[in-house]
Tab-separated table of C-alpha atoms in Angstrom:
chain	number	residue	atom	x	y	z
A	6	UNK	CA	-5.511	-202.868	110.286
A	7	UNK	CA	-8.874	-204.299	109.462
A	8	UNK	CA	-11.038	-203.418	112.453
A	9	UNK	CA	-12.073	-199.956	113.595
A	10	UNK	CA	-9.791	-198.965	116.455
A	11	UNK	CA	-10.872	-195.374	116.955
A	12	UNK	CA	-14.153	-193.511	117.041
A	13	UNK	CA	-13.007	-190.088	115.823
A	14	UNK	CA	-10.495	-188.465	113.465
A	15	UNK	CA	-7.835	-187.690	116.114
A	16	UNK	CA	-7.988	-191.306	117.294
A	17	UNK	CA	-7.617	-192.614	113.738
A	18	UNK	CA	-4.626	-190.331	113.142
A	19	UNK	CA	-3.018	-191.552	116.375
A	20	UNK	CA	-3.462	-195.206	115.403
A	21	UNK	CA	-2.118	-194.602	111.892
A	22	UNK	CA	0.919	-192.810	113.325
A	23	UNK	CA	1.551	-195.716	115.700
A	24	UNK	CA	1.302	-198.178	112.808
A	25	UNK	CA	3.759	-196.105	110.735
A	26	UNK	CA	6.214	-195.970	113.644
A	27	UNK	CA	5.906	-199.726	114.145
A	28	UNK	CA	6.580	-200.308	110.432
A	29	UNK	CA	9.758	-198.179	110.591
A	30	UNK	CA	10.972	-200.423	113.424
A	31	UNK	CA	10.096	-203.539	111.397
A	32	UNK	CA	7.273	-204.336	113.796
A	33	UNK	CA	3.638	-204.988	113.047
A	34	UNK	CA	0.456	-203.802	114.607
A	35	UNK	CA	-2.126	-206.543	114.252
A	36	UNK	CA	-5.669	-205.431	114.894
A	37	UNK	CA	-8.276	-207.154	112.950
A	38	UNK	CA	-10.821	-209.653	112.018
A	39	UNK	CA	-9.508	-212.809	113.603
A	40	UNK	CA	-11.623	-215.317	111.690
A	41	UNK	CA	-9.291	-214.840	108.688
A	42	UNK	CA	-6.621	-216.539	110.797
A	43	UNK	CA	-8.770	-219.323	112.289
A	44	UNK	CA	-8.259	-222.690	110.615
A	45	UNK	CA	-11.890	-223.866	110.861
A	46	UNK	CA	-13.093	-220.718	109.098
A	47	UNK	CA	-10.356	-220.866	106.468
A	48	UNK	CA	-11.300	-224.449	105.604
A	49	UNK	CA	-15.064	-223.905	105.648
A	50	UNK	CA	-14.942	-220.758	103.536
A	51	UNK	CA	-12.559	-222.406	101.077
A	52	UNK	CA	-15.146	-225.160	100.598
A	53	UNK	CA	-17.919	-222.589	100.162
A	54	UNK	CA	-15.806	-220.697	97.602
A	55	UNK	CA	-15.119	-224.023	95.856
A	56	UNK	CA	-18.883	-224.384	95.343
A	57	UNK	CA	-19.576	-227.289	97.706
A	58	UNK	CA	-23.020	-225.871	98.591
A	59	UNK	CA	-23.561	-223.767	95.475
A	60	UNK	CA	-24.308	-220.063	95.618
A	61	UNK	CA	-25.199	-218.592	98.996
A	62	UNK	CA	-28.795	-217.416	98.689
A	63	UNK	CA	-29.182	-216.096	102.240
A	64	UNK	CA	-27.128	-215.768	105.375
A	65	UNK	CA	-27.558	-214.904	108.989
A	66	UNK	CA	-25.221	-213.598	111.624
A	67	UNK	CA	-26.149	-213.600	115.306
A	68	UNK	CA	-24.244	-212.305	118.282
A	69	UNK	CA	-26.238	-213.619	121.223
A	70	UNK	CA	-24.724	-212.862	124.581
A	71	UNK	CA	-25.901	-211.357	127.833
A	72	UNK	CA	-23.329	-208.573	127.727
A	73	UNK	CA	-19.896	-207.777	129.046
A	74	UNK	CA	-18.539	-206.505	132.332
A	75	UNK	CA	-19.664	-203.400	134.135
A	76	UNK	CA	-17.163	-201.893	136.535
A	77	UNK	CA	-19.042	-200.097	139.326
A	78	UNK	CA	-18.066	-196.478	139.793
A	79	UNK	CA	-15.681	-195.991	142.694
A	80	UNK	CA	-15.843	-192.911	144.949
A	81	UNK	CA	-12.375	-191.742	143.883
A	82	UNK	CA	-13.042	-192.044	140.116
A	83	UNK	CA	-13.855	-189.063	137.977
A	84	UNK	CA	-16.612	-189.439	135.388
A	85	UNK	CA	-13.876	-189.674	132.738
A	86	UNK	CA	-12.150	-192.543	134.533
A	87	UNK	CA	-15.467	-194.318	135.027
A	88	UNK	CA	-16.245	-194.086	131.305
A	89	UNK	CA	-12.736	-195.175	130.321
A	90	UNK	CA	-13.005	-198.262	132.559
A	91	UNK	CA	-16.425	-199.036	131.050
A	92	UNK	CA	-15.481	-197.992	127.505
A	93	UNK	CA	-17.680	-200.642	125.897
A	94	UNK	CA	-20.867	-198.810	126.910
A	95	UNK	CA	-19.974	-195.342	125.623
A	96	UNK	CA	-20.243	-194.615	121.904
A	97	UNK	CA	-17.486	-191.999	121.964
A	98	UNK	CA	-15.081	-194.734	123.128
A	99	UNK	CA	-16.486	-197.897	121.551
A	100	UNK	CA	-18.644	-196.933	118.591
A	101	UNK	CA	-21.328	-199.440	119.724
A	102	UNK	CA	-21.183	-203.208	119.768
A	103	UNK	CA	-21.645	-203.680	116.030
A	104	UNK	CA	-18.190	-202.201	115.380
A	105	UNK	CA	-16.722	-203.627	118.564
A	106	UNK	CA	-17.906	-207.262	118.420
A	107	UNK	CA	-20.361	-208.061	115.666
A	108	UNK	CA	-18.087	-206.728	112.935
A	109	UNK	CA	-16.348	-210.112	113.048
A	110	UNK	CA	-19.493	-211.993	112.018
A	111	UNK	CA	-20.443	-209.415	109.397
A	112	UNK	CA	-16.930	-209.703	107.986
A	113	UNK	CA	-17.238	-213.485	107.666
A	114	UNK	CA	-20.428	-213.196	105.632
A	115	UNK	CA	-18.837	-210.539	103.398
A	116	UNK	CA	-15.821	-212.845	103.024
A	117	UNK	CA	-18.105	-215.720	102.033
A	118	UNK	CA	-19.866	-213.466	99.519
A	119	UNK	CA	-16.515	-212.007	98.294
A	120	UNK	CA	-17.914	-208.479	98.551
A	121	UNK	CA	-19.407	-206.037	101.033
A	122	UNK	CA	-23.143	-205.754	101.351
A	123	UNK	CA	-25.424	-202.782	101.066
A	124	UNK	CA	-27.739	-201.727	103.867
A	125	UNK	CA	-31.423	-202.428	103.416
A	126	UNK	CA	-33.305	-201.816	106.676
A	127	UNK	CA	-32.845	-202.158	110.399
A	128	UNK	CA	-33.751	-201.097	113.881
A	129	UNK	CA	-32.285	-201.131	117.345
A	130	UNK	CA	-32.808	-199.843	120.825
A	131	UNK	CA	-32.344	-200.361	124.539
A	132	UNK	CA	-34.470	-202.960	126.282
A	133	UNK	CA	-32.356	-204.901	128.784
A	134	UNK	CA	-29.222	-202.878	129.489
A	135	UNK	CA	-30.750	-199.643	130.751
A	136	UNK	CA	-29.579	-197.120	133.259
A	137	UNK	CA	-26.385	-195.182	133.855
A	138	UNK	CA	-24.188	-198.291	134.225
A	139	UNK	CA	-24.767	-199.110	130.571
A	140	UNK	CA	-23.858	-195.787	128.986
A	141	UNK	CA	-25.739	-195.003	125.785
A	142	UNK	CA	-25.139	-197.949	123.444
A	143	UNK	CA	-28.048	-199.903	122.045
A	144	UNK	CA	-28.456	-203.374	123.517
A	145	UNK	CA	-30.151	-204.910	120.470
A	146	UNK	CA	-30.112	-204.534	116.703
A	147	UNK	CA	-31.803	-206.296	113.820
A	148	UNK	CA	-30.561	-205.372	110.364
A	149	UNK	CA	-31.127	-206.720	106.880
A	150	UNK	CA	-28.407	-206.265	104.277
A	151	UNK	CA	-28.677	-206.933	100.548
A	152	UNK	CA	-25.895	-207.985	98.184
A	153	UNK	CA	-25.603	-207.048	94.522
A	154	UNK	CA	-26.770	-210.548	93.535
A	155	UNK	CA	-30.031	-210.072	95.479
A	156	UNK	CA	-29.100	-212.376	98.355
A	157	UNK	CA	-29.700	-211.131	101.878
A	158	UNK	CA	-27.903	-211.159	105.205
A	159	UNK	CA	-30.038	-211.091	108.333
A	160	UNK	CA	-28.221	-209.828	111.408
A	161	UNK	CA	-29.550	-210.128	114.954
A	162	UNK	CA	-27.899	-208.914	118.142
A	163	UNK	CA	-30.133	-209.588	121.156
A	164	UNK	CA	-28.832	-209.333	124.752
A	165	UNK	CA	-31.424	-211.548	126.365
A	166	UNK	CA	-30.285	-214.069	128.992
A	167	UNK	CA	-30.828	-217.735	128.128
A	168	UNK	CA	-30.391	-217.472	124.352
A	169	UNK	CA	-28.033	-219.719	122.455
A	170	UNK	CA	-24.421	-218.652	122.357
A	171	UNK	CA	-22.899	-216.723	119.512
A	172	UNK	CA	-23.773	-218.199	116.127
A	173	UNK	CA	-22.805	-217.546	112.620
A	174	UNK	CA	-24.271	-219.128	109.538
A	175	UNK	CA	-23.647	-218.724	105.844
A	176	UNK	CA	-26.415	-220.812	104.425
A	177	UNK	CA	-28.404	-222.089	102.726
A	178	UNK	CA	-26.763	-222.511	99.390
A	179	UNK	CA	-28.754	-223.362	96.310
A	180	UNK	CA	-27.144	-226.844	96.315
A	181	UNK	CA	-26.806	-227.546	100.028
A	182	UNK	CA	-26.540	-226.245	103.530
A	183	UNK	CA	-23.445	-225.301	105.469
A	184	UNK	CA	-21.322	-222.688	107.095
A	185	UNK	CA	-19.127	-222.170	110.104
A	186	UNK	CA	-20.808	-222.751	113.427
A	187	UNK	CA	-19.451	-221.608	116.732
A	188	UNK	CA	-18.387	-224.216	119.261
A	189	UNK	CA	-21.246	-223.285	121.607
A	190	UNK	CA	-23.918	-224.049	119.020
A	191	UNK	CA	-25.743	-227.134	120.315
A	192	UNK	CA	-26.504	-228.508	116.839
């Protein structure tokens, strides 16, 4: 399992036990970072690793979307049921949208760089998704990561309506420009 699937130690133990039971039954639990199984990413990253654009000197990863569903609280729901049905907005259930959604884009850049990054600086907060319907997760983040070779990854997660769709870029290289682009990128 590649992606976080629990937000606390009991949850992790439960998932690991389920995976062990599945393995005993010759079954697999597949939870992960789907870009490693997507042909367009496999091909693009192979070309990057083959040096087509040289060394990656900077990268950026955006996750621009207006948000996900909110299920209005029903009179017969307890607070627990309400939070479970809106798990995305509660850190104790989701861990925030970096580990729920944006981890996929961060993983692609680490894959391109063949190593994880180190944290440099960042900030986040709540600007658009406020109020009780949106739990306590941040609605925006901006983080800069630095790799051992000195290159940087700039990550941006804004929730503002009207922005471009989700984008991911691993560029520029010192000998060219390239990287996987999402289908909703107008360029």
